[in-house]
Short mmCIF file of C-alpha atoms in Angstrom, two decimals:
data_model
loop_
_atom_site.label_atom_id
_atom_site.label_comp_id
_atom_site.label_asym_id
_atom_site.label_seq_id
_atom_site.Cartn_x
_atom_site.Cartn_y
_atom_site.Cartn_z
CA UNK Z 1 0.00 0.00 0.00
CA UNK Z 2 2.51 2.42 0.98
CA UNK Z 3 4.50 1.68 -2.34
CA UNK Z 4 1.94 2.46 -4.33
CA UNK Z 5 1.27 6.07 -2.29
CA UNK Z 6 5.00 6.85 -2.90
CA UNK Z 7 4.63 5.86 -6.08
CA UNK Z 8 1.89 7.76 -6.96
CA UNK Z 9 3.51 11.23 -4.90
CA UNK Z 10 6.22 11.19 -7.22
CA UNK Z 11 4.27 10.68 -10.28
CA UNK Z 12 2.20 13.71 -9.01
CA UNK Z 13 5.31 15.70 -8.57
CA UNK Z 14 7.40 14.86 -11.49
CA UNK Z 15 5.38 14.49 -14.28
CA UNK Z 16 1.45 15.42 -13.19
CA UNK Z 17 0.19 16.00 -16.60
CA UNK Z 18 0.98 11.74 -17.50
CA UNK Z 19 0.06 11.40 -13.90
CA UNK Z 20 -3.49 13.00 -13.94
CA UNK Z 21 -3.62 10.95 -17.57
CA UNK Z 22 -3.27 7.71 -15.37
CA UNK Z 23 -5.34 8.61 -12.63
CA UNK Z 24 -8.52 9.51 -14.88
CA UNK Z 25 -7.99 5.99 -16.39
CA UNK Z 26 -7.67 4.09 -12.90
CA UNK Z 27 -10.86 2.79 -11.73
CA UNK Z 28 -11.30 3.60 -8.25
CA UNK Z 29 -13.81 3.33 -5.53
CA UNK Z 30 -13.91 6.43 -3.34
CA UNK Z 31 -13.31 3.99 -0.12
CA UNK Z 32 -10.89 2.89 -1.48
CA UNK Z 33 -9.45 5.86 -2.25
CA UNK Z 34 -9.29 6.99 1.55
CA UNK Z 35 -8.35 3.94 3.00
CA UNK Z 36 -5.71 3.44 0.57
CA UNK Z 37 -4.45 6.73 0.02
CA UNK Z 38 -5.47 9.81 1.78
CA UNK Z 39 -5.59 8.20 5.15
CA UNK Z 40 -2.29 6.61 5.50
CA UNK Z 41 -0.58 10.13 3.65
CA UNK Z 42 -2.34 11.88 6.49
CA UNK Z 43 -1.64 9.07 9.06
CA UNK Z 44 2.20 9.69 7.50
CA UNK Z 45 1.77 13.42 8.36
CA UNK Z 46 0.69 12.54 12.09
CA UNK Z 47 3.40 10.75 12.81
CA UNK Z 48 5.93 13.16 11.27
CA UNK Z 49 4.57 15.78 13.59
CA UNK Z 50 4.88 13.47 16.84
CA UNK Z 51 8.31 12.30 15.21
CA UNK Z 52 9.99 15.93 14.95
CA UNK Z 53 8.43 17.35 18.03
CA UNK Z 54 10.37 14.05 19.68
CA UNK Z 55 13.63 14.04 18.20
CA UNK Z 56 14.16 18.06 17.04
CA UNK Z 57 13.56 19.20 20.48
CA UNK Z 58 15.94 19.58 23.53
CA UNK Z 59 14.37 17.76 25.67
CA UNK Z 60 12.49 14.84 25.37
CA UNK Z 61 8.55 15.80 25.90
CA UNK Z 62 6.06 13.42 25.19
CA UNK Z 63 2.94 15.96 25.55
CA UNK Z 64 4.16 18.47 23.44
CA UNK Z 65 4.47 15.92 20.42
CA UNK Z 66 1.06 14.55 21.59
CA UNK Z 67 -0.19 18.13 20.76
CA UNK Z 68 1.70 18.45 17.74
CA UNK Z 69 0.00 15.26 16.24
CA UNK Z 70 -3.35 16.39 16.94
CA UNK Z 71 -3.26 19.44 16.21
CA UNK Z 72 -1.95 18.10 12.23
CA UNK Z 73 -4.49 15.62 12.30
CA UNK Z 74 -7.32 17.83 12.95
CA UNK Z 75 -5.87 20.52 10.41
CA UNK Z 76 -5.13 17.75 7.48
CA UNK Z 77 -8.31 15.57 8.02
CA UNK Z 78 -10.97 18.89 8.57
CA UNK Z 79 -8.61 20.75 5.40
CA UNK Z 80 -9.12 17.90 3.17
CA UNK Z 81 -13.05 17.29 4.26
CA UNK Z 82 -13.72 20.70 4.37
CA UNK Z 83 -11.72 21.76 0.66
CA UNK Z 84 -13.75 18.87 -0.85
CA UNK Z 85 -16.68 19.91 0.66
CA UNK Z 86 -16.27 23.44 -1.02
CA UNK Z 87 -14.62 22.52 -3.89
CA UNK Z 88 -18.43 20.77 -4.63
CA UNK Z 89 -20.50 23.34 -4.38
CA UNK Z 90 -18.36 25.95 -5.86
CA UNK Z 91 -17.93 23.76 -8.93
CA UNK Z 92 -21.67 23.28 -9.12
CA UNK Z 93 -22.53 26.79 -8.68
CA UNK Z 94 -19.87 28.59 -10.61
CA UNK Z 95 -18.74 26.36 -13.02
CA UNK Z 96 -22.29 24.89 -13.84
CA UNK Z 97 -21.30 20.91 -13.52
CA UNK Z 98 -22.90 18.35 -11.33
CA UNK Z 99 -21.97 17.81 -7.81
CA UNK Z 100 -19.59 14.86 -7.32
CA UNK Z 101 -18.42 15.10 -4.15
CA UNK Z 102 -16.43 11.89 -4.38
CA UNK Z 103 -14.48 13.26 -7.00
CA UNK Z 104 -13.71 16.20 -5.61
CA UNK Z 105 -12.32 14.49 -2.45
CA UNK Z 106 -10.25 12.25 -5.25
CA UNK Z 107 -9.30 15.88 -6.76
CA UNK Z 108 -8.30 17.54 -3.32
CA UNK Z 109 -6.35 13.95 -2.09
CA UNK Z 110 -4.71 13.67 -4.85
CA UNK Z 111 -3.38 17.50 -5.27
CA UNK Z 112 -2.52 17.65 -1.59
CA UNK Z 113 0.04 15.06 -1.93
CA UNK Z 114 2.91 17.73 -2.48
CA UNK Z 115 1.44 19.89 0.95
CA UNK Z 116 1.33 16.73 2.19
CA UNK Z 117 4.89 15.73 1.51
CA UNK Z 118 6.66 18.58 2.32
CA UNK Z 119 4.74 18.65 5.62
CA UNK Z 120 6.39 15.41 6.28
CA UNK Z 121 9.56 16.78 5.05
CA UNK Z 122 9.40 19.90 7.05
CA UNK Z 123 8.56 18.15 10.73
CA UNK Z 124 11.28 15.94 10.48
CA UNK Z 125 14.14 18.58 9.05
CA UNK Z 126 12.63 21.71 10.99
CA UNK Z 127 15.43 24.05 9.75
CA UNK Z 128 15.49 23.37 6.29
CA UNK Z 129 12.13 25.92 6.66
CA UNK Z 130 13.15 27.37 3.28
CA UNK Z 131 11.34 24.59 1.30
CA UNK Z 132 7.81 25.91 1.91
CA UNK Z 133 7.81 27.50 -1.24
CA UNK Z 134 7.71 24.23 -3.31
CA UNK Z 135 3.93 24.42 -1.51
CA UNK Z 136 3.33 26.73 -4.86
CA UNK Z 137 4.01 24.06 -6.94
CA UNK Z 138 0.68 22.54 -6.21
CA UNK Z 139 -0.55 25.61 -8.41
CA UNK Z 140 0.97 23.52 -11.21
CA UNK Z 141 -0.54 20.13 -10.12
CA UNK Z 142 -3.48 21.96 -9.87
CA UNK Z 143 -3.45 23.51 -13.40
CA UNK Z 144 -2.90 20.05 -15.39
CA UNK Z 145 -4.90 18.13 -13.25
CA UNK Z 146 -8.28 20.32 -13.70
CA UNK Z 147 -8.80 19.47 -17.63
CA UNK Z 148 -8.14 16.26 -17.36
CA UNK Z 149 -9.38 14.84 -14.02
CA UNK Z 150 -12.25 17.80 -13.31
CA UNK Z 151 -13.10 18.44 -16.93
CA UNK Z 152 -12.97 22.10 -16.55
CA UNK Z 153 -13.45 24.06 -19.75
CA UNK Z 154 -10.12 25.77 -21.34
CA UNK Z 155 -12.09 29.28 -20.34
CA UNK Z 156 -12.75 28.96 -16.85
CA UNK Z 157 -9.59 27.01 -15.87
CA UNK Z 158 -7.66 29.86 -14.34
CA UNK Z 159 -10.24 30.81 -12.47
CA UNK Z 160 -11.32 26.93 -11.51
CA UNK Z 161 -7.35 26.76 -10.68
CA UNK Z 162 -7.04 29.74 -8.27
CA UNK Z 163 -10.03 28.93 -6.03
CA UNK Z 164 -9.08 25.08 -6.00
CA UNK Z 165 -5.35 25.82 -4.85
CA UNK Z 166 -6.56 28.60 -2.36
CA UNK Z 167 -8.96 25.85 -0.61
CA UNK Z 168 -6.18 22.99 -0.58
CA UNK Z 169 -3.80 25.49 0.87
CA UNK Z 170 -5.55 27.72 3.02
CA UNK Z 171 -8.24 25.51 4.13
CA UNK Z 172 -5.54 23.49 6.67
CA UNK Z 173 -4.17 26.15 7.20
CA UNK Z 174 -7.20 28.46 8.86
CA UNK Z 175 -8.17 25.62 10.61
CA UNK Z 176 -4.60 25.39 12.15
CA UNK Z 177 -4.56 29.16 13.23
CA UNK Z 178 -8.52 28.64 14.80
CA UNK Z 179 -6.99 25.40 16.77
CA UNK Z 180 -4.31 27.44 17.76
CA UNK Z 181 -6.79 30.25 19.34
CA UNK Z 182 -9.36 28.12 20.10
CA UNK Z 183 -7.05 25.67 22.54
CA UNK Z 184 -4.47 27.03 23.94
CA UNK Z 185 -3.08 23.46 25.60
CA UNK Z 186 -2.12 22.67 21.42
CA UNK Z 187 0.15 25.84 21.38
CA UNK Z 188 3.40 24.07 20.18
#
């Protein structure tokens, strides 16, 4: 299972356009799809977080990565649900196609996989901080991926493009900052 979510990563980051090619061919179930791929990448994230907090710090503190975890799990599991969720209904009523809300899960799981990856990256190697850029590059996975895989006309695609990377970006993200306010034992 997890050689076939690494292999599927890269494919997504080094060549998306054959990669969204394959994945519009692949017959999936969208069960399958979460059990097989979104969880574990997200279950990969989690223990990054508990992994970094563990071994980057000091000291050794066994709450503090407990709140790291959680914290990341709540951000990537409501991000993805929740930039799904939108992605849906903003496709249905601004780009006038039916709602498929299993697709756009398979859309959002699939495009998250560089966030996701350089999340892991980024817990683990805290000071090499100066790879959050390659976050943009999801812009690009983004861009090939919504003709092919979302059937978005040619004349709405930049459009469909900037609200679709917004969501898979900011989406964790906002969530992170409220669970940040919101609880103030998941300060980390």
């Amino acid at each position: 299972m997890y050689k076939e979510i690494i292999k599927w990563v890269i494919a997504l980051i080094s060549q998306p356009a054959k990669a969204w090619e394959a994945l519009t061919r692949k017959d999936e179930e969208n069960d399958a799809f979460l059990t097989r791929f979104v969880y574990p990448l997200i279950g990969l994230v989690t223990l990054a977080a508990f992994l970094g907090v563990m071994f980057t710090r000091k000291e050794f503190d066994l709450e503090l990565a407990l709140k790291s975890s959680i914290k990341t799990l709540v951000s990537s599991f409501g991000g993805f649900y929740v930039a799904a969720y939108l992605l849906n209904e903003i496709r249905q009523s601004l780009f006038k196609q039916a709602k498929d809300l299993k697709l756009c899960q398979r859309f959002v799981g699939y495009s998250s996989s560089v966030m996701y990856t350089l999340n892991i990256i980024l817990m683990l190697l805290p000071e090499f901080f100066f790879l959050r850029i390659f976050v943009l590059y999801t812009v690009y996975v983004v861009w090939e991926g919504a003709p092919v895989y979302m059937h978005v006309e040619e004349k709405d695609r930049l459009k469909f493009v900037g609200i679709a990377t917004a969501l898979i970006l900011l989406v964790p993200t906002v969530i992170d900052i409220v669970l940040f306010m919101l609880m103030p034992g998941l300060r980390v």
